[in-house]
């Protein structure tokens, strides 16, 4: 058998290369198609006006605002809970069954399908606690969904702070909380921030968890309290592309573009924060 | 007790409570799914529910068989796995072992962008490009098929597979590779014979989590698979998945009706499936570090 390992290597690497291109190229195509077809409708009016004519004309302002409200609500609940939970795991938890269970629970929360979060939110917040379909119910549902993201990234950030930082602080007589507060958290902050931004981006883009907990099909007025329903960008895109006939193409692509820009700009922000942090790291 | 001590005590208790909320949430999710879902089983046996071939939730008498949806989910998942696993692992190997540092950063950013695109946007693009394309290219009566769903979902699973498999490959000690190279192996031989086997547990976890992502995905799959609750005979017919059934029908149910309970029961099935998949993935990851 004529066997040349270097030729095999060349063939193998070429195949690997094309597989990677096949993965990355569609990403570029998706983004380009959406920009190209959605760009024409983007205007001040599109971004700040109410939808008109059963969503076939006008803007998408209530959906944008609704998504912003939902993201803020999600952060309000998930941010403290997630970061504190990560602090517990890195600083307090002992290596025992409880800790193992907590870790398993986090992995499981990360794997629960988004539509099941929707069911859960409907069952507990909308029905059982009687919040109704509302910003409050939607935010709580999204908060539980993004919790694993915040915990995992924050934990990683806290873990990367060297042990000696803690030892020095403790040896100077600081209490454990003082040590965490002044010697650990400041160094982990950029990493935690990255996780929070990624969680925001996820919350802004999810549709299934808000389907039955907050999203309104068509609601051309702004919410007045946290017990009101809102429109949301991802649901609006879904509705316009499957439920409403005869919507102009650029209106749909325009909505997709706004959603994509919102989500991707947050991801880029996360990448920037992370790389700045990596460069600055002195230990 | 001085004020400071009390403050510290309160903070520690708060942290402790926050720490175990994840467990509480997992339990709560199950309890609230079960609270509604189990009501169905007073009228329909678990057996008829899981293996019944007819889903007529609002006819009289109603039938709640979810076998068509289980098979629909299975068909789409199988298709997506066949596409995403080879592509995902190949990309992970290329990114981790072959690409130069500059290219590596660009590729990783591309994968991160793919992971960030909301599923409804992927579904929308699948609907406007892949669906008409597959209809014409394959000469099908409709492009809304399990096949379209598989391709769309493959792209949603790929970021998960690539990033976790890449982590696993990078975690293989460099000395393994160096030893192989020192023995005269080519880079490909060292990847194929040394690094890949050493990373196999992590790659297994990557595949499991990718599959978990596919089974649980809702919006994209609902937009491209046609949602016909029939037992699929091939990949090129419309199917309906478990997730899409919940998302599409919950809005129309009456709270407290059997139909409403049945959708929660489907939620229990999904919860259990993903729970098992995550356990396997977690087991695979931990085996790696032993």
XYZ file of C-alpha atoms in Angstrom:
573
model
C 0.000 0.000 0.000
C 1.329 3.352 -1.008
C 0.976 5.230 2.237
C 2.304 8.719 2.632
C 1.458 10.175 6.054
C 2.161 13.714 4.892
C -0.287 13.456 2.042
C -2.880 11.997 4.409
C -2.270 14.941 6.716
C -2.754 17.393 3.903
C -6.024 15.768 2.864
C -7.244 15.599 6.466
C -6.440 19.250 7.163
C -8.121 20.316 3.927
C -11.279 18.454 4.910
C -11.187 20.017 8.375
C -10.725 23.428 6.796
C -13.730 23.041 4.512
C -15.883 21.752 7.374
C -15.017 24.881 9.318
C -15.797 27.093 6.341
C -19.131 25.314 6.002
C -19.883 26.260 9.591
C -18.719 29.863 9.536
C -19.808 30.899 6.043
C -23.578 30.585 6.700
C -23.142 32.828 9.742
C -21.713 35.576 7.556
C -24.438 34.954 4.973
C -27.236 35.168 7.545
C -25.947 38.485 8.848
C -25.399 39.896 5.351
C -28.827 38.830 4.054
C -30.559 40.434 7.009
C -28.596 43.667 6.652
C -29.129 43.823 2.899
C -32.868 43.168 2.977
C -33.696 45.004 6.173
C -31.580 48.101 5.789
C -33.984 49.959 3.488
C -36.694 50.285 6.118
C -34.544 51.378 9.028
C -35.440 54.958 9.812
C -36.121 57.091 12.835
C -39.804 56.541 12.255
C -39.468 52.730 12.088
C -37.652 52.721 15.408
C -39.886 55.187 17.273
C -43.391 54.807 15.849
C -46.261 52.543 16.781
C -47.212 49.725 14.419
C -50.142 50.587 12.157
C -52.558 48.722 9.901
C -52.385 45.474 11.868
C -48.568 45.661 11.937
C -48.295 45.977 8.162
C -47.089 49.563 8.443
C -45.542 51.894 10.947
C -42.770 51.162 13.397
C -41.762 48.702 16.032
C -41.253 51.015 18.987
C -43.419 49.127 21.502
C -41.561 45.898 20.711
C -38.163 47.536 21.213
C -39.263 49.140 24.453
C -40.872 45.898 25.630
C -37.650 44.006 25.070
C -35.693 46.666 26.975
C -38.132 46.447 29.906
C -37.871 42.666 29.922
C -34.081 42.771 29.888
C -34.017 45.263 32.776
C -36.495 43.147 34.740
C -34.475 40.008 34.077
C -31.286 41.687 35.277
C -32.980 42.971 38.410
C -33.688 39.401 39.528
C -30.897 37.377 37.932
C -27.921 39.641 38.587
C -27.790 39.570 42.401
C -28.935 35.966 42.608
C -26.443 34.761 39.991
C -23.416 36.599 41.342
C -24.145 35.666 44.967
C -24.648 32.077 43.912
C -21.258 32.091 42.182
C -19.658 33.619 45.292
C -21.198 30.843 47.342
C -19.768 28.178 45.054
C -16.244 29.603 44.865
C -15.792 31.034 48.347
C -18.032 29.193 50.776
C -19.088 25.822 49.396
C -17.328 22.795 50.792
C -16.672 19.728 48.742
C -19.776 17.821 49.771
C -22.978 16.340 48.446
C -24.874 19.633 48.663
C -22.324 21.407 46.496
C -22.399 18.585 44.013
C -26.192 18.877 43.894
C -25.997 22.632 43.358
C -23.620 22.138 40.442
C -25.834 19.454 38.963
C -28.853 21.724 39.336
C -27.056 24.528 37.488
C -26.130 22.202 34.637
C -29.725 21.085 34.477
C -31.132 24.601 34.510
C -28.859 25.346 31.573
C -30.292 22.386 29.710
C -33.998 22.875 30.338
C -35.656 23.721 26.993
C -36.720 27.329 26.705
C -40.332 26.406 26.039
C -40.387 24.422 29.281
C -39.325 27.621 31.066
C -42.324 29.174 29.368
C -44.612 26.475 30.794
C -43.046 26.833 34.206
C -43.458 30.619 34.145
C -47.075 30.199 33.103
C -47.709 27.685 35.878
C -46.003 29.504 38.737
C -45.934 33.234 37.988
C -48.913 33.788 35.716
C -51.339 31.328 37.317
C -50.225 30.311 40.804
C -48.897 33.687 41.972
C -51.553 35.441 39.843
C -49.204 37.978 38.246
C -51.044 37.396 34.964
C -49.235 37.683 31.659
C -47.041 40.622 32.618
C -43.582 42.165 32.524
C -43.078 40.800 36.044
C -43.931 37.192 35.097
C -41.864 37.369 31.896
C -38.833 38.887 33.625
C -38.879 36.291 36.390
C -39.112 33.471 33.848
C -36.249 34.869 31.777
C -34.233 35.503 34.954
C -34.336 31.846 35.955
C -33.409 30.886 32.408
C -30.281 33.102 32.283
C -29.250 32.307 35.859
C -26.906 29.449 34.816
C -25.114 31.766 32.364
C -24.430 34.365 35.048
C -23.425 31.769 37.638
C -21.061 29.876 35.328
C -19.254 32.933 33.956
C -19.068 34.647 37.359
C -17.740 31.482 38.922
C -15.080 31.250 36.251
C -14.080 34.854 36.899
C -13.917 34.335 40.659
C -11.965 31.104 40.257
C -9.350 32.886 38.168
C -8.472 35.259 41.019
C -5.337 33.758 42.611
C -5.670 32.136 45.985
C -2.861 34.273 47.369
C -5.053 37.396 47.068
C -7.446 35.870 49.561
C -4.718 34.589 51.849
C -3.044 37.989 52.092
C -6.311 39.703 52.925
C -7.280 37.095 55.516
C -3.843 37.186 57.115
C -4.229 40.952 57.557
C -7.246 40.269 59.729
C -9.998 40.917 57.198
C -13.140 38.879 57.569
C -14.157 36.486 54.820
C -16.782 38.858 53.442
C -14.318 41.785 53.542
C -11.859 39.639 51.657
C -14.412 38.779 49.008
C -15.667 42.349 48.800
C -12.298 44.133 48.569
C -9.763 41.577 47.358
C -11.653 39.179 45.135
C -14.695 40.859 43.555
C -12.855 43.850 42.056
C -10.541 41.523 40.160
C -13.357 39.302 38.971
C -15.565 42.196 37.906
C -14.769 42.228 34.162
C -15.388 38.480 33.938
C -18.670 38.837 35.799
C -19.616 41.727 33.525
C -19.002 39.552 30.467
C -21.408 36.957 31.824
C -24.041 39.561 32.567
C -23.836 41.001 29.060
C -24.180 37.516 27.544
C -27.187 36.873 29.773
C -28.788 40.136 28.593
C -28.226 39.154 25.003
C -29.830 35.771 25.589
C -32.807 37.260 27.397
C -33.344 39.813 24.639
C -33.429 37.165 21.930
C -35.510 34.390 23.479
C -39.072 33.898 22.334
C -40.401 30.659 23.792
C -40.211 31.656 27.492
C -42.165 34.860 26.903
C -44.838 33.344 24.659
C -47.286 32.644 27.477
C -45.839 34.824 30.219
C -45.754 38.348 28.820
C -45.681 38.773 25.056
C -48.595 40.550 23.429
C -49.485 39.799 19.836
C -50.383 43.363 18.972
C -50.503 46.093 21.574
C -49.986 49.566 20.186
C -49.646 51.254 23.539
C -46.900 51.468 26.083
C -47.015 49.575 29.374
C -47.853 51.538 32.505
C -46.807 49.083 35.208
C -44.971 45.812 35.693
C -48.318 44.028 35.584
C -48.923 45.015 31.964
C -48.243 42.913 28.907
C -45.747 44.175 26.355
C -44.762 43.411 22.809
C -41.240 42.057 22.411
C -38.923 42.067 19.402
C -38.355 38.313 18.989
C -42.041 37.524 19.367
C -42.907 40.381 17.031
C -40.624 38.892 14.382
C -42.239 35.484 14.876
C -45.731 36.920 14.623
C -44.938 38.944 11.535
C -43.312 36.066 9.724
C -45.855 33.350 10.513
C -49.126 34.768 11.778
C -49.804 37.941 9.809
C -50.289 37.540 6.055
C -49.070 40.063 3.492
C -46.442 41.819 5.562
C -43.936 43.669 3.418
C -40.672 41.748 3.258
C -38.492 44.625 4.385
C -40.643 45.150 7.474
C -39.827 41.608 8.623
C -36.162 41.827 7.713
C -36.007 45.244 9.368
C -37.337 43.777 12.611
C -34.850 40.913 12.358
C -32.078 43.450 11.757
C -32.944 45.518 14.831
C -33.066 42.380 16.977
C -29.811 41.102 15.531
C -28.029 44.431 16.046
C -29.228 44.599 19.653
C -28.079 41.067 20.442
C -24.810 41.098 18.510
C -23.703 44.510 19.771
C -24.037 43.192 23.301
C -21.988 40.139 22.391
C -19.272 42.298 20.869
C -19.270 44.383 24.026
C -18.756 41.185 26.001
C -15.858 40.172 23.740
C -14.232 43.603 24.138
C -14.583 43.564 27.926
C -13.106 40.082 28.053
C -10.114 40.804 25.852
C -9.357 44.081 27.709
C -9.478 42.104 30.919
C -7.118 39.444 29.584
C -4.571 42.045 28.510
C -4.751 43.847 31.826
C -4.374 40.772 33.986
C -1.120 41.118 35.868
C -0.881 37.809 37.638
C -22.826 40.994 68.913
C -21.386 44.095 67.262
C -23.237 45.538 64.298
C -20.489 44.541 61.923
C -20.725 40.910 62.924
C -24.495 40.955 62.390
C -24.024 42.474 58.961
C -21.491 39.850 58.043
C -23.807 37.129 59.344
C -26.688 38.407 57.219
C -24.524 38.635 54.114
C -23.269 35.100 54.560
C -26.760 33.750 55.005
C -27.919 35.598 51.896
C -25.037 34.141 49.911
C -25.801 30.697 51.227
C -29.458 31.001 50.273
C -28.596 32.279 46.811
C -26.201 29.394 46.440
C -28.872 26.781 46.793
C -31.562 28.569 44.732
C -30.539 26.577 41.666
C -31.657 23.392 43.403
C -34.878 25.072 44.462
C -35.599 26.187 40.912
C -35.024 22.741 39.424
C -37.389 21.272 42.005
C -39.940 24.040 41.451
C -39.861 23.528 37.694
C -40.605 19.860 38.124
C -43.285 20.467 40.766
C -45.123 23.028 38.655
C -44.944 20.912 35.512
C -46.171 17.907 37.488
C -48.941 19.847 39.259
C -50.654 20.539 35.934
C -49.306 17.680 33.840
C -50.222 14.790 36.121
C -53.879 15.843 36.020
C -53.978 14.449 32.498
C -53.058 10.977 33.681
C -56.281 10.729 35.682
C -58.053 10.430 32.348
C -55.403 9.158 29.948
C -52.951 6.419 30.854
C -49.252 7.177 30.570
C -49.038 4.363 28.065
C -51.750 5.807 25.795
C -50.176 9.223 26.139
C -46.661 8.199 25.128
C -47.582 5.595 22.502
C -50.914 6.866 21.198
C -50.760 7.637 17.514
C -53.456 10.297 17.388
C -53.264 13.834 18.671
C -56.737 15.361 18.469
C -56.726 17.522 21.577
C -59.957 19.397 20.937
C -62.165 16.931 19.127
C -64.840 14.966 20.930
C -63.685 12.527 22.289
C -60.222 14.070 22.491
C -57.155 11.954 21.836
C -53.825 12.715 23.453
C -51.274 10.433 21.816
C -47.877 12.095 21.451
C -46.081 9.346 19.519
C -46.144 11.402 16.282
C -44.431 14.282 18.087
C -41.918 12.041 19.827
C -41.015 10.582 16.422
C -41.034 14.076 14.907
C -38.573 15.299 17.530
C -36.524 12.158 17.030
C -36.401 12.557 13.232
C -35.335 16.185 13.432
C -32.806 15.429 16.169
C -31.333 12.527 14.254
C -30.964 14.615 11.103
C -29.468 17.534 13.004
C -27.045 15.237 14.827
C -25.869 13.631 11.580
C -25.043 17.081 10.217
C -23.811 18.896 13.292
C -21.627 16.258 14.938
C -19.135 15.684 12.084
C -19.098 19.376 11.139
C -18.857 20.512 14.735
C -16.066 18.169 15.739
C -14.130 18.843 12.530
C -14.363 22.595 13.188
C -13.331 22.115 16.797
C -10.260 20.127 15.744
C -9.402 22.709 13.096
C -9.784 25.599 15.539
C -7.962 23.901 18.403
C -5.122 22.182 16.557
C -4.651 23.418 13.021
C -5.571 27.092 12.645
C -2.995 29.818 13.266
C -3.704 32.029 16.294
C -5.098 34.855 14.150
C -7.419 32.630 12.123
C -8.391 30.889 15.331
C -9.639 34.143 16.874
C -11.659 34.981 13.755
C -13.234 31.509 13.606
C -14.060 31.543 17.292
C -15.738 34.916 16.914
C -17.764 33.498 14.017
C -18.913 30.584 16.167
C -19.766 32.968 19.001
C -21.882 35.075 16.657
C -23.706 31.947 15.519
C -24.377 31.067 19.142
C -25.695 34.557 19.774
C -28.186 34.786 16.903
C -31.656 34.376 18.439
C -33.441 31.184 17.427
C -36.357 33.125 15.984
C -33.940 34.878 13.608
C -32.405 31.566 12.540
C -35.915 30.201 12.033
C -36.862 33.269 10.022
C -33.837 32.917 7.739
C -34.478 29.175 7.410
C -38.053 29.959 6.442
C -37.118 32.522 3.818
C -34.101 30.773 2.293
C -33.797 27.072 3.128
C -37.495 26.188 2.892
C -38.105 27.496 -0.657
C -34.669 26.268 -1.730
C -35.198 22.678 -0.529
C -38.707 22.661 -2.026
C -37.343 23.504 -5.474
C -34.062 21.604 -5.321
C -35.588 18.363 -4.049
C -38.857 18.809 -5.919
C -41.017 18.425 -2.817
C -44.649 19.478 -2.375
C -43.533 21.645 0.542
C -40.196 22.816 1.896
C -41.495 22.742 5.465
C -40.021 19.348 6.359
C -38.045 17.450 8.956
C -35.075 17.949 6.660
C -35.326 21.752 6.820
C -35.687 21.429 10.566
C -32.594 19.233 10.773
C -30.410 21.653 8.831
C -31.666 24.654 10.793
C -31.191 22.920 14.125
C -27.767 21.618 13.133
C -26.602 25.220 12.991
C -27.997 25.863 16.433
C -26.235 22.822 17.879
C -22.904 23.506 16.205
C -21.769 26.377 18.504
C -22.407 24.192 21.559
C -20.553 21.240 20.064
C -17.629 23.310 18.784
C -17.012 25.271 21.960
C -17.213 22.306 24.340
C -15.251 19.963 22.055
C -12.626 22.667 21.566
C -12.294 23.065 25.337
C -11.843 19.309 25.628
C -9.159 19.252 22.932
C -7.305 22.199 24.459
C -7.409 20.541 27.871
C -5.342 17.579 26.612
C -1.854 18.051 28.109
C 0.615 19.419 25.551
C 3.145 16.742 26.467
C 0.901 14.065 24.921
C 1.142 15.825 21.589
C 4.843 16.527 22.014
C 5.532 12.887 22.781
C 3.677 11.785 19.658
C 5.473 14.327 17.494
C 8.849 13.355 18.989
C 8.174 9.769 17.992
C 7.920 10.913 14.407
C 4.153 11.150 14.070
C 2.783 13.800 11.733
C 0.524 16.451 13.263
C -2.530 14.678 11.843
C -1.406 11.330 13.253
C -0.937 12.887 16.679
C -4.395 14.463 16.473
C -6.048 11.309 15.242
C -4.283 8.762 17.465
C -3.455 10.734 20.607
C -5.382 13.962 21.091
C -8.818 12.829 19.903
C -8.856 9.662 22.039
C -7.597 11.627 25.042
C -10.382 14.179 24.586
C -13.074 11.615 23.842
C -15.033 12.105 27.079
C -15.217 15.846 26.550
C -16.249 15.351 22.948
C -18.929 12.946 24.097
C -20.202 15.632 26.472
C -20.163 18.115 23.595
C -22.296 15.814 21.465
C -24.759 15.159 24.280
C -25.187 18.858 25.039
C -25.590 19.551 21.316
C -28.361 16.952 21.157
C -29.940 18.460 24.268
C -29.960 21.829 22.566
C -31.618 20.352 19.470
C -34.371 18.515 21.354
C -35.229 21.598 23.368
C -35.154 24.115 20.542
C -38.571 25.540 19.821
C -39.004 28.644 17.701
C -36.703 27.843 14.793
C -38.021 24.320 14.450
C -41.622 25.474 14.627
C -41.040 27.904 11.762
C -39.524 25.419 9.307
C -40.981 21.950 9.920
C -44.604 22.441 8.869
C -46.050 21.227 12.193
C -48.111 18.308 10.928
C -48.848 15.908 13.790
C -48.329 12.744 11.765
C -45.900 9.859 12.120
C -43.037 10.750 9.750
C -42.242 8.192 7.037
C -39.120 10.019 5.871
C -37.108 13.163 6.551
C -38.785 14.949 3.660
C -42.270 15.312 5.078
C -43.684 17.880 7.487
C -43.316 16.900 11.130
C -44.158 18.401 14.451
C -41.878 18.322 17.464
C -42.730 18.121 21.158
C -41.529 21.673 21.752
C -43.440 23.142 18.819
C -46.654 21.497 20.024
C -46.446 23.312 23.341
C -45.512 26.645 21.788
C -48.136 26.484 19.051
C -51.088 25.274 21.099
C -50.727 26.752 24.565
C -52.120 30.084 23.419
C -55.396 28.471 22.365
C -56.081 26.212 25.320
C -58.502 26.827 28.122
C -56.769 26.804 31.475
C -57.695 23.651 33.373
C -58.796 21.739 30.288
C -57.351 18.344 29.393
C -55.604 19.946 26.452
C -53.881 22.378 28.837
C -52.809 19.532 31.116
C -51.593 17.516 28.122
C -49.244 20.318 27.070
C -47.760 20.388 30.570
C -47.414 16.597 30.382
C -45.377 17.088 27.197
C -43.307 19.553 29.205
C -42.610 16.803 31.764
C -41.460 14.470 28.962
C -39.092 17.158 27.641
C -37.832 17.963 31.117
C -37.027 14.312 31.800
C -35.341 13.798 28.407
C -33.086 16.839 28.819
C -32.423 15.938 32.448
C -31.104 12.515 31.401
C -29.050 13.978 28.554
C -27.448 16.481 30.918
C -26.682 13.784 33.460
C -24.895 11.759 30.783
C -22.965 14.823 29.607
C -21.992 15.687 33.164
C -20.899 12.121 33.810
C -18.773 12.206 30.645
C -17.110 15.469 31.676
C -16.280 14.215 35.149
C -14.914 10.934 33.855
C -12.413 13.011 31.917
C -10.879 14.443 35.060
C -10.376 11.174 36.842
